Amino acid sequence: MNHERRWDKIAKGVYSDALLLKKKCRQIKWLTALKRDKPDGTPWVPTKHSVICSEHFITGKPNEDHDHPDYVPSVFSFAVTNTKTVQQKKIERYDLAVKRVKFDQNLPTTDTCIMYEATPCSPLRQKKENIATSPLSHMPYLNHAFMESPARGTSAINRPVTSSEREMIYSEMNNLRSERDRLIQENDKLSSQITTVRLSSSIIENNDGKSNFYTGLKWDVFLSVFTFLQTFMSRTPLASKLALRDQFFVTLVKLKLDMPFEYIADQCGIPSSTLHDMFWRWIDLMSAKLDFLIHWPDRETMKRTLPSVFKVKYPRLTCIIDCFEIFIDRPKKLNARAKCYSNYKKHSTVKVLISCSPLGSITFLSEVWGGRVSDTEIVRSSGFISSKYHHPGDQILADRGFTLQDNFASVCSAELIIPAFTKGKSQLSAEEVETSRKMSSIRIHIERVIGLMKNRYKILQGTIPINMLKSTTDEASTKKQARIDKLVRICGSLTNMGEGIVYNEESD
C-alpha cells in the first residue's frame, strides 16, 4: 500500500512539474510577443497583477489549445503585416485543421477494416491450442480475421475519398493559394519600395525630368552613353558591389549634384572607399572615350550652321573665347598657394580657357592653370593660336582683356575682335560705342555657355578638394594628366550632349 502511494505522489509531482514547465514556456512566448522593455532597456518582468487586454487576441480571448492562433497574443500596433485578413485566414486554417482531426478520429480503425475484408481461406493457420490460450480467445472471429488478413492497412489506404473530404481539401488549397498570391504581391511591393528608395538608375528610368535632374542628360541619351561605355568596362570585383549601370549613374550624380561621397555611399549601401574607386574608374573611362565630343568643326559645317543673326554682323565668325575660374581648397605649399590665388576672385582658383561655336557647343578647352595666370598667357601657352583651328579671314570674339590681335594675325591671319578701350581717351566715339554694343550682344553667348556647364554640373561650382587636382598617369597615352583636367573636359563633353543655348532658325 505504501509502495502504491509513493508512486502516486511521484506521478502527481511529475504531472505538476510538466504543467509548470508548460505554463513557463507559454509565459515566455507571451513576453516575446509583447516586445515590451523598461525605459532603461532591460526586459520587462510581469507581476501577479499584470494583465493583457482582450483586444490583443483575434477572437477576443486566449485559447488553451497550443495550435490555436490565440494561444499567444498576436494583435499589436507594431505588427503591420498582421492585418484582419491575415488573422481571419489563421482562424479558418485552424478550424479546418480541427475538422480534419475530428473526421480522422471518426474513421474505422485499421484492425476493424481488416476484419471486414478478411477471407476465411488462408494457408496460414494457427493450431487450436494456440487459439485457445490467446488473450483474445473470447473473440475468435477477430483472431481469425487478424491471422488470415492478406496485409495490414490495405483497406484504409485504398478507401475512396468522400465528397466532404474533397471539398475540405479543395477549400484549404484555395486558401493557401490566395495567401501565397497575397504574400507574393506584398513581397514584390516591398522589393520595389526598397529599389526606389535606394539611389539607383531605376529611379530615372523612362523619366526625362528625373534623368535631367540627377544626371544632366535625358533618359535615352543616358542609356545610349552607358551602352557605349560598358563595352570598354572590364569586369572587376566592384561590379559585385553595384551594377555597372548604377555605377555610371552615381558617377553622374556626383558630377551633377556634387553630393559628398559619404552620402552617396550610404544611399547605395556601399563603403565610401568603394564608391571613390568606382567614381574615378568611370572618370578615367569617360575621359578616354567621350573626349571626341569636344572637337573643332570643319569649315563647311560652320558656314552651314551659322545662325542668321550672326551672318549679318559677323559673317566669318568661327568661335567666341573666354576664361572661367573654379574655386579650390587652399594648397598647403606656399609656392602652389601663390600660383593659385586669384586677385579677381580673392580665393584660390584654377583657370580654364574655353571656346564655343556660334551655335553654343564647346569646341575647345585648355588645360587647367593656376588662378594667378593671365588670360593672354593661357591663350599663348594652350596652343589655341594655331592654323590647326583658324584659317585666314576667320573672326574670333573675345573680351577686352585678350589683347592678342597681333599674335592671331601673324600666326594664322585670323581677326581677333575685342571691345574698344577708353585708355588714353576721355570717352569712346559713337562708332566705337555702337560696335562694342553690337559685339557684346553676341559675345555674351560664351558667358551663357559657361553658366550652362557650371549649372548643369555643380561640381564646378563648389570648392574642389586638393585630392581632385592631383596628376595621375593615363594608362592609354602614358602621360600625366591632372584629375581636374579630366573632370572639366568630361563636364564639357556631357554639356555638348544636352540642349544648347542657340538654335539655327533656318533649320527649324
Coordinates of C-alpha atoms in Angstrom, one line a residue:
M1 CA 0.0 0.0 0.0
N2 CA 2.8 2.4 0.9
H3 CA 4.5 1.5 -2.3
E4 CA 1.5 2.5 -4.3
R5 CA 1.1 5.8 -2.5
R6 CA 4.7 6.6 -3.1
W7 CA 4.3 6.0 -6.9
D8 CA 1.1 8.1 -6.8
K9 CA 2.9 11.0 -5.3
I10 CA 5.8 10.7 -7.8
A11 CA 3.3 10.7 -10.7
K12 CA 1.5 13.7 -9.3
G13 CA 4.8 15.5 -8.9
V14 CA 5.9 14.8 -12.5
Y15 CA 2.5 16.0 -13.7
S16 CA 2.7 19.2 -11.7
D17 CA 6.3 19.8 -12.9
A18 CA 5.2 19.3 -16.6
L19 CA 2.3 21.7 -16.1
L20 CA 4.5 24.3 -14.6
L21 CA 7.0 23.9 -17.4
K22 CA 4.2 24.3 -20.0
K23 CA 3.0 27.5 -18.3
K24 CA 6.5 28.8 -18.1
C25 CA 7.0 28.2 -21.9
R26 CA 3.7 29.9 -22.6
Q27 CA 4.7 32.9 -20.4
I28 CA 8.0 33.2 -22.4
K29 CA 6.0 33.2 -25.7
W30 CA 3.7 35.9 -24.3
L31 CA 6.6 38.1 -23.2
T32 CA 8.3 37.6 -26.6
A33 CA 5.1 38.6 -28.4
L34 CA 4.6 41.7 -26.3
K35 CA 8.1 43.2 -27.1
R36 CA 8.0 45.3 -24.0
D37 CA 11.1 46.7 -22.4
K38 CA 11.7 49.1 -19.5
P39 CA 12.9 52.6 -20.2
D40 CA 16.5 51.6 -19.4
G41 CA 16.3 48.8 -22.0
T42 CA 16.1 45.8 -19.6
P43 CA 13.4 43.2 -20.2
W44 CA 10.0 43.9 -18.6
V45 CA 9.0 41.3 -15.9
P46 CA 5.3 40.8 -15.2
T47 CA 3.9 40.7 -11.7
K48 CA 0.9 38.9 -10.3
H49 CA -1.2 41.9 -11.0
S50 CA -0.2 42.2 -14.7
V51 CA -2.9 41.6 -17.2
I52 CA -3.3 41.8 -21.0
C53 CA -6.2 43.3 -22.9
S54 CA -8.6 41.1 -24.8
E55 CA -8.0 43.3 -27.9
H56 CA -4.7 41.6 -28.4
F57 CA -6.4 38.3 -29.3
I58 CA -8.1 37.6 -32.6
T59 CA -11.2 36.0 -31.0
G60 CA -11.1 38.4 -28.0
K61 CA -9.8 35.8 -25.5
P62 CA -6.9 33.4 -25.1
N63 CA -7.2 29.7 -26.1
E64 CA -5.7 26.8 -24.3
D65 CA -5.1 24.8 -27.5
H66 CA -1.4 25.0 -28.3
D67 CA -2.2 25.1 -32.1
H68 CA -4.8 27.9 -31.8
P69 CA -3.8 31.4 -33.1
D70 CA -4.9 32.8 -29.7
Y71 CA -2.6 30.6 -27.7
V72 CA -0.3 33.6 -27.8
P73 CA -1.5 37.2 -28.3
S74 CA -0.8 38.5 -31.8
V75 CA -2.8 41.7 -32.4
F76 CA -0.4 44.6 -31.9
S77 CA 0.0 48.0 -33.5
F78 CA 3.7 47.2 -34.4
A79 CA 2.6 44.0 -36.2
V80 CA 1.9 45.8 -39.5
T81 CA 1.6 42.6 -41.6
N82 CA -0.8 41.0 -39.2
T83 CA -3.9 42.5 -40.8
K84 CA -7.5 41.5 -40.2
T85 CA -7.5 39.4 -43.4
V86 CA -4.4 37.5 -42.2
Q87 CA -6.0 37.0 -38.8
Q88 CA -9.2 35.6 -40.3
K89 CA -7.1 33.2 -42.5
K90 CA -5.4 31.9 -39.4
I91 CA -8.7 31.1 -37.7
E92 CA -10.1 29.5 -40.9
R93 CA -7.0 27.3 -41.2
Y94 CA -7.3 26.3 -37.5
D95 CA -11.0 25.4 -37.9
L96 CA -10.2 23.3 -41.0
A97 CA -7.4 21.5 -39.1
V98 CA -9.8 20.8 -36.2
K99 CA -12.4 19.4 -38.6
R100 CA -9.9 17.2 -40.3
V101 CA -8.7 15.8 -36.9
K102 CA -12.3 15.1 -35.9
F103 CA -13.0 13.5 -39.2
D104 CA -10.0 11.2 -38.9
Q105 CA -11.0 10.2 -35.4
N106 CA -14.4 9.0 -36.7
L107 CA -12.8 6.7 -39.3
P108 CA -12.8 3.0 -38.6
T109 CA -9.6 1.6 -37.1
T110 CA -7.1 -0.5 -39.1
D111 CA -8.0 -3.7 -37.4
T112 CA -11.7 -3.2 -37.9
C113 CA -11.2 -2.5 -41.6
I114 CA -9.1 -5.7 -41.9
M115 CA -11.7 -7.7 -40.0
Y116 CA -14.4 -6.8 -42.6
E117 CA -12.2 -7.7 -45.5
A118 CA -10.7 -10.9 -44.0
T119 CA -11.1 -14.0 -46.1
P120 CA -11.9 -17.3 -44.3
C121 CA -9.5 -19.2 -46.5
S122 CA -5.8 -18.9 -45.9
P123 CA -2.9 -21.4 -46.0
L124 CA -1.5 -19.9 -42.7
R125 CA -3.5 -21.2 -39.7
Q126 CA -2.5 -21.5 -36.1
K127 CA -3.0 -24.6 -34.0
K128 CA -6.2 -24.9 -32.0
E129 CA -4.3 -24.9 -28.7
N130 CA -2.7 -21.6 -29.6
I131 CA -6.1 -20.1 -30.3
A132 CA -7.5 -21.3 -27.0
T133 CA -4.6 -19.9 -25.0
S134 CA -4.6 -16.5 -26.8
P135 CA -5.6 -13.4 -24.7
L136 CA -8.2 -12.6 -27.3
S137 CA -9.7 -16.1 -27.3
H138 CA -13.0 -14.7 -26.2
M139 CA -13.2 -13.0 -29.7
P140 CA -12.4 -15.9 -32.1
Y141 CA -13.7 -14.0 -35.1
L142 CA -11.2 -11.2 -34.5
N143 CA -8.3 -13.7 -34.2
H144 CA -9.5 -15.4 -37.3
A145 CA -9.6 -12.2 -39.3
F146 CA -6.3 -11.0 -37.9
M147 CA -4.4 -14.1 -38.7
E148 CA -5.9 -14.6 -42.2
S149 CA -5.8 -11.0 -43.5
P150 CA -3.7 -10.6 -46.6
A151 CA -2.0 -7.3 -45.5
R152 CA -2.5 -4.9 -42.6
G153 CA -3.8 -1.4 -43.5
T154 CA -4.6 -2.1 -47.2
S155 CA -8.3 -1.3 -46.6
A156 CA -7.5 2.1 -45.1
I157 CA -5.2 3.1 -47.9
N158 CA -7.5 2.1 -50.7
R159 CA -10.6 3.6 -49.1
P160 CA -12.1 6.2 -51.6
V161 CA -12.2 9.9 -50.6
T162 CA -15.6 11.1 -49.8
S163 CA -17.1 14.3 -51.2
S164 CA -16.9 16.1 -47.9
E165 CA -13.2 15.3 -47.6
R166 CA -12.6 16.5 -51.1
E167 CA -14.4 19.8 -50.5
M168 CA -12.5 20.4 -47.4
I169 CA -9.1 19.7 -49.2
Y170 CA -10.1 22.0 -52.1
S171 CA -11.1 24.7 -49.7
E172 CA -7.8 24.6 -47.8
M173 CA -5.9 24.5 -51.1
N174 CA -7.7 27.6 -52.3
N175 CA -7.0 29.4 -49.0
L176 CA -3.3 28.5 -49.3
R177 CA -3.2 29.7 -52.9
S178 CA -4.8 33.0 -52.1
E179 CA -2.5 33.6 -49.2
R180 CA 0.5 32.7 -51.4
D181 CA -0.6 35.2 -54.0
R182 CA -1.1 37.9 -51.4
L183 CA 2.4 37.3 -49.9
I184 CA 4.0 37.4 -53.4
Q185 CA 2.3 40.7 -54.2
E186 CA 3.4 42.1 -50.8
N187 CA 7.0 40.9 -51.4
D188 CA 7.1 42.5 -54.8
K189 CA 5.7 45.7 -53.5
L190 CA 8.3 45.8 -50.7
S191 CA 11.1 45.0 -53.1
S192 CA 10.1 47.8 -55.4
Q193 CA 9.9 50.2 -52.5
I194 CA 13.5 49.2 -51.5
T195 CA 14.7 49.7 -55.0
T196 CA 13.0 53.1 -55.4
V197 CA 14.2 54.4 -52.0
R198 CA 17.8 53.4 -52.8
L199 CA 19.8 55.7 -55.0
S200 CA 20.0 53.8 -58.3
S201 CA 19.3 54.2 -62.0
S202 CA 15.9 52.7 -61.7
I203 CA 14.5 56.0 -60.2
I204 CA 15.2 57.8 -63.5
E205 CA 14.1 55.0 -65.9
N206 CA 11.9 56.3 -68.7
N207 CA 11.6 59.7 -66.9
D208 CA 13.4 62.6 -68.7
G209 CA 12.6 65.0 -65.9
K210 CA 14.3 63.0 -63.2
S211 CA 17.1 61.9 -65.5
N212 CA 17.9 65.6 -66.3
F213 CA 17.8 66.4 -62.5
Y214 CA 20.2 63.6 -61.5
T215 CA 22.5 63.2 -64.5
G216 CA 22.0 66.3 -66.7
L217 CA 21.0 64.0 -69.6
K218 CA 17.8 62.8 -71.0
W219 CA 17.0 59.1 -70.3
D220 CA 17.6 58.0 -73.9
V221 CA 20.9 59.8 -74.0
F222 CA 21.9 58.4 -70.6
L223 CA 21.1 54.9 -71.8
S224 CA 23.0 55.3 -75.1
V225 CA 26.1 56.7 -73.4
F226 CA 26.1 53.8 -70.9
T227 CA 25.6 51.2 -73.6
F228 CA 28.6 52.7 -75.4
L229 CA 30.8 52.9 -72.3
Q230 CA 30.0 49.5 -70.8
T231 CA 31.7 47.7 -73.7
F232 CA 35.0 49.1 -72.5
M233 CA 34.5 48.5 -68.8
S234 CA 36.1 45.3 -67.7
R235 CA 34.6 43.1 -65.1
T236 CA 36.0 43.8 -61.6
P237 CA 35.1 42.9 -58.0
L238 CA 33.4 46.3 -57.9
A239 CA 30.7 45.1 -60.2
S240 CA 29.5 42.7 -57.4
K241 CA 29.0 45.7 -55.1
L242 CA 26.9 47.7 -57.5
A243 CA 25.6 47.1 -61.1
L244 CA 27.5 48.8 -63.9
R245 CA 24.6 51.0 -64.8
D246 CA 24.2 52.1 -61.2
Q247 CA 27.9 52.8 -61.0
F248 CA 27.7 55.1 -64.1
F249 CA 24.6 56.7 -62.6
V250 CA 26.1 57.6 -59.3
T251 CA 29.2 59.0 -61.1
L252 CA 27.0 61.4 -63.0
V253 CA 25.1 62.2 -59.8
K254 CA 28.3 63.2 -58.2
L255 CA 29.2 65.5 -61.2
K256 CA 25.6 66.9 -61.4
L257 CA 24.7 67.5 -57.8
D258 CA 28.1 67.4 -56.1
M259 CA 26.9 65.3 -53.2
P260 CA 29.5 64.1 -50.7
F261 CA 30.9 60.7 -51.3
E262 CA 29.8 59.6 -47.9
Y263 CA 26.2 60.5 -48.5
I264 CA 26.0 58.8 -51.9
A265 CA 27.7 55.7 -50.4
D266 CA 25.2 55.5 -47.6
Q267 CA 22.3 55.8 -50.1
C268 CA 23.8 53.0 -52.2
G269 CA 24.7 50.8 -49.2
I270 CA 28.4 50.5 -50.0
P271 CA 31.5 51.8 -48.3
S272 CA 32.7 55.3 -49.3
S273 CA 36.1 54.0 -50.3
T274 CA 34.4 51.6 -52.8
L275 CA 32.4 54.4 -54.2
H276 CA 35.5 56.6 -54.5
D277 CA 37.2 53.8 -56.6
M278 CA 34.1 53.4 -58.8
F279 CA 33.9 57.1 -59.4
W280 CA 37.5 57.6 -60.6
R281 CA 37.4 54.4 -62.6
W282 CA 34.4 55.7 -64.6
I283 CA 36.0 59.2 -64.8
D284 CA 39.1 57.7 -66.4
L285 CA 36.9 55.8 -68.9
M286 CA 34.8 58.8 -69.8
S287 CA 37.9 60.9 -70.2
A288 CA 39.3 58.5 -72.7
K289 CA 36.1 57.6 -74.6
L290 CA 34.0 60.8 -74.6
D291 CA 36.7 63.3 -75.3
F292 CA 35.9 63.3 -79.0
L293 CA 32.7 65.2 -78.2
I294 CA 34.8 68.4 -77.8
H295 CA 36.1 68.9 -81.3
W296 CA 36.7 71.8 -83.7
P297 CA 34.1 71.6 -86.5
D298 CA 35.1 71.8 -90.2
R299 CA 34.7 74.9 -92.2
E300 CA 31.7 73.7 -94.2
T301 CA 29.7 72.8 -91.0
M302 CA 30.4 76.2 -89.5
K303 CA 29.1 78.0 -92.6
R304 CA 26.0 75.8 -92.9
T305 CA 25.0 76.1 -89.2
L306 CA 25.8 79.8 -88.6
P307 CA 22.7 81.5 -87.3
S308 CA 21.2 84.2 -89.4
V309 CA 21.7 86.8 -86.6
F310 CA 25.5 86.2 -86.8
K311 CA 25.6 86.3 -90.6
V312 CA 24.6 89.9 -90.7
K313 CA 27.0 91.2 -88.0
Y314 CA 30.0 88.7 -88.3
P315 CA 29.7 86.5 -91.4
R316 CA 33.1 84.8 -90.9
L317 CA 32.7 84.2 -87.1
T318 CA 34.1 80.8 -86.1
C319 CA 34.3 81.0 -82.2
I320 CA 33.9 83.0 -79.1
I321 CA 36.5 82.7 -76.3
D322 CA 36.8 83.5 -72.6
C323 CA 38.3 82.1 -69.4
F324 CA 36.5 81.0 -66.3
E325 CA 37.7 80.1 -62.8
I326 CA 36.8 77.3 -60.4
F327 CA 37.3 77.5 -56.6
I328 CA 39.6 75.0 -55.0
D329 CA 40.9 74.4 -51.4
R330 CA 43.9 76.4 -50.4
P331 CA 47.1 74.4 -51.1
K332 CA 49.4 73.7 -48.2
K333 CA 52.6 74.5 -50.1
L334 CA 53.3 78.2 -50.4
N335 CA 54.5 78.1 -54.0
A336 CA 51.3 76.4 -55.1
R337 CA 49.3 78.7 -53.0
A338 CA 50.9 81.7 -54.7
K339 CA 50.2 80.3 -58.2
C340 CA 46.6 79.5 -57.4
Y341 CA 45.5 82.7 -55.7
S342 CA 43.2 84.9 -57.8
N343 CA 43.3 88.6 -57.2
Y344 CA 40.0 88.9 -59.0
K345 CA 38.1 86.2 -57.0
K346 CA 40.1 86.7 -53.8
H347 CA 40.3 83.0 -53.4
S348 CA 42.4 80.0 -54.5
T349 CA 41.2 79.1 -58.0
V350 CA 42.1 77.3 -61.2
K351 CA 41.5 78.9 -64.6
V352 CA 40.5 77.3 -67.9
L353 CA 40.3 78.8 -71.5
I354 CA 37.0 77.9 -73.2
S355 CA 35.8 78.4 -76.8
C356 CA 32.3 77.9 -78.2
S357 CA 30.9 77.8 -81.7
P358 CA 28.2 80.3 -82.8
L359 CA 25.7 77.6 -82.0
G360 CA 26.8 77.3 -78.4
S361 CA 28.7 74.0 -78.5
I362 CA 32.0 73.8 -76.7
T363 CA 34.8 73.4 -79.2
F364 CA 37.9 73.9 -77.2
L365 CA 39.0 73.5 -73.5
S366 CA 42.6 74.2 -72.4
E367 CA 44.4 72.5 -69.6
V368 CA 43.7 73.8 -66.1
W369 CA 46.0 76.6 -64.9
G370 CA 46.5 78.3 -61.6
G371 CA 44.2 81.2 -60.9
R372 CA 47.0 83.8 -60.9
V373 CA 48.0 83.3 -64.5
S374 CA 46.7 85.9 -67.0
D375 CA 44.2 85.2 -69.8
T376 CA 46.6 86.1 -72.5
E377 CA 49.2 83.7 -71.2
I378 CA 46.8 80.8 -71.2
V379 CA 45.9 81.6 -74.8
R380 CA 49.5 81.7 -75.9
S381 CA 50.5 78.5 -74.0
S382 CA 47.5 76.4 -74.7
G383 CA 48.1 76.1 -78.5
F384 CA 44.9 77.9 -79.4
I385 CA 46.7 80.3 -81.7
S386 CA 47.3 77.8 -84.5
S387 CA 46.5 77.3 -88.1
K388 CA 45.0 74.0 -87.0
Y389 CA 42.0 75.8 -85.7
H390 CA 41.9 79.1 -87.6
H391 CA 42.1 80.0 -91.3
P392 CA 42.9 83.4 -92.9
G393 CA 40.0 85.7 -92.5
D394 CA 38.3 83.9 -89.6
Q395 CA 36.7 86.2 -87.0
I396 CA 37.1 85.5 -83.2
L397 CA 35.2 87.3 -80.5
A398 CA 36.8 87.9 -77.1
D399 CA 36.8 90.2 -74.1
R400 CA 38.9 93.3 -73.9
G401 CA 41.5 91.5 -71.7
F402 CA 42.6 89.3 -74.7
T403 CA 45.0 91.8 -76.4
L404 CA 46.3 89.3 -78.9
Q405 CA 45.3 90.7 -82.2
D406 CA 48.9 90.7 -83.5
N407 CA 49.5 87.1 -82.4
F408 CA 46.5 85.8 -84.3
A409 CA 47.3 87.9 -87.3
S410 CA 50.9 86.8 -87.5
V411 CA 50.4 83.1 -86.9
C412 CA 47.2 82.3 -88.7
S413 CA 46.0 85.5 -90.3
A414 CA 42.8 85.4 -88.2
E415 CA 41.0 88.5 -86.9
L416 CA 40.5 88.8 -83.1
I417 CA 37.7 91.3 -82.3
I418 CA 37.6 92.8 -78.8
P419 CA 35.6 95.8 -77.4
A420 CA 37.2 99.2 -77.7
F421 CA 39.4 100.6 -74.9
T422 CA 39.0 104.0 -73.2
K423 CA 42.7 104.0 -72.3
G424 CA 44.2 107.4 -73.3
K425 CA 40.8 108.7 -74.2
S426 CA 38.2 110.7 -72.3
Q427 CA 35.4 108.7 -73.8
L428 CA 34.6 106.4 -76.7
S429 CA 33.4 107.6 -80.0
A430 CA 29.8 107.0 -81.1
E431 CA 31.0 104.4 -83.7
E432 CA 33.1 102.6 -81.1
V433 CA 30.2 102.5 -78.6
E434 CA 27.9 101.1 -81.3
T435 CA 30.4 98.5 -82.4
S436 CA 31.1 97.4 -78.8
R437 CA 27.4 97.1 -78.0
K438 CA 26.8 95.1 -81.1
M439 CA 29.7 92.8 -80.3
S440 CA 28.7 92.4 -76.6
S441 CA 25.2 91.1 -77.6
I442 CA 26.9 88.2 -79.4
R443 CA 29.9 87.7 -77.1
I444 CA 27.5 87.1 -74.2
H445 CA 26.9 83.6 -75.6
I446 CA 30.2 82.4 -74.2
E447 CA 29.1 83.6 -70.7
R448 CA 25.8 81.6 -71.2
V449 CA 27.8 78.5 -72.2
I450 CA 30.0 78.8 -69.1
G451 CA 27.0 79.3 -66.9
L452 CA 25.2 76.4 -68.5
M453 CA 28.1 74.0 -67.9
K454 CA 28.5 75.1 -64.3
N455 CA 24.8 75.0 -63.5
R456 CA 24.4 71.6 -65.2
Y457 CA 27.3 70.1 -63.4
K458 CA 27.6 71.7 -60.0
I459 CA 30.9 70.0 -59.1
L460 CA 32.4 73.1 -61.0
Q461 CA 30.5 75.5 -58.7
G462 CA 31.7 74.2 -55.3
T463 CA 35.2 74.3 -53.8
I464 CA 37.1 71.3 -55.2
P465 CA 39.3 69.5 -52.7
I466 CA 43.1 69.2 -53.4
N467 CA 42.9 65.4 -54.0
M468 CA 40.8 66.1 -57.1
L469 CA 43.6 68.2 -58.6
K470 CA 46.4 65.7 -58.4
S471 CA 48.1 64.4 -61.6
T472 CA 47.7 60.7 -62.5
T473 CA 49.4 58.7 -65.3
D474 CA 47.0 57.9 -68.1
E475 CA 47.4 54.3 -69.0
A476 CA 46.3 54.8 -72.6
S477 CA 48.7 57.6 -73.5
T478 CA 51.3 57.0 -70.7
K479 CA 51.2 60.8 -69.9
K480 CA 50.4 62.6 -66.7
Q481 CA 47.0 64.3 -66.7
A482 CA 45.5 66.1 -63.7
R483 CA 42.2 64.8 -62.3
I484 CA 40.7 68.3 -62.6
D485 CA 41.5 68.4 -66.3
K486 CA 39.5 65.2 -66.7
L487 CA 36.6 66.5 -64.7
V488 CA 36.4 69.7 -66.7
R489 CA 36.6 68.0 -70.1
I490 CA 34.0 65.4 -69.1
C491 CA 31.6 68.1 -67.9
G492 CA 32.2 69.9 -71.3
S493 CA 31.6 66.7 -73.2
L494 CA 28.4 65.9 -71.3
T495 CA 27.2 69.5 -71.8
N496 CA 27.5 69.2 -75.5
M497 CA 25.2 66.2 -75.4
G498 CA 22.5 68.3 -73.7
E499 CA 20.3 71.1 -75.1
G500 CA 22.2 74.1 -76.5
I501 CA 21.6 77.8 -76.0
V502 CA 21.4 78.9 -79.6
Y503 CA 19.3 77.4 -82.4
N504 CA 19.6 77.7 -86.1
E505 CA 16.4 79.3 -87.2
E506 CA 16.8 78.2 -90.8
S507 CA 16.8 74.5 -89.7
D508 CA 13.6 74.8 -87.6

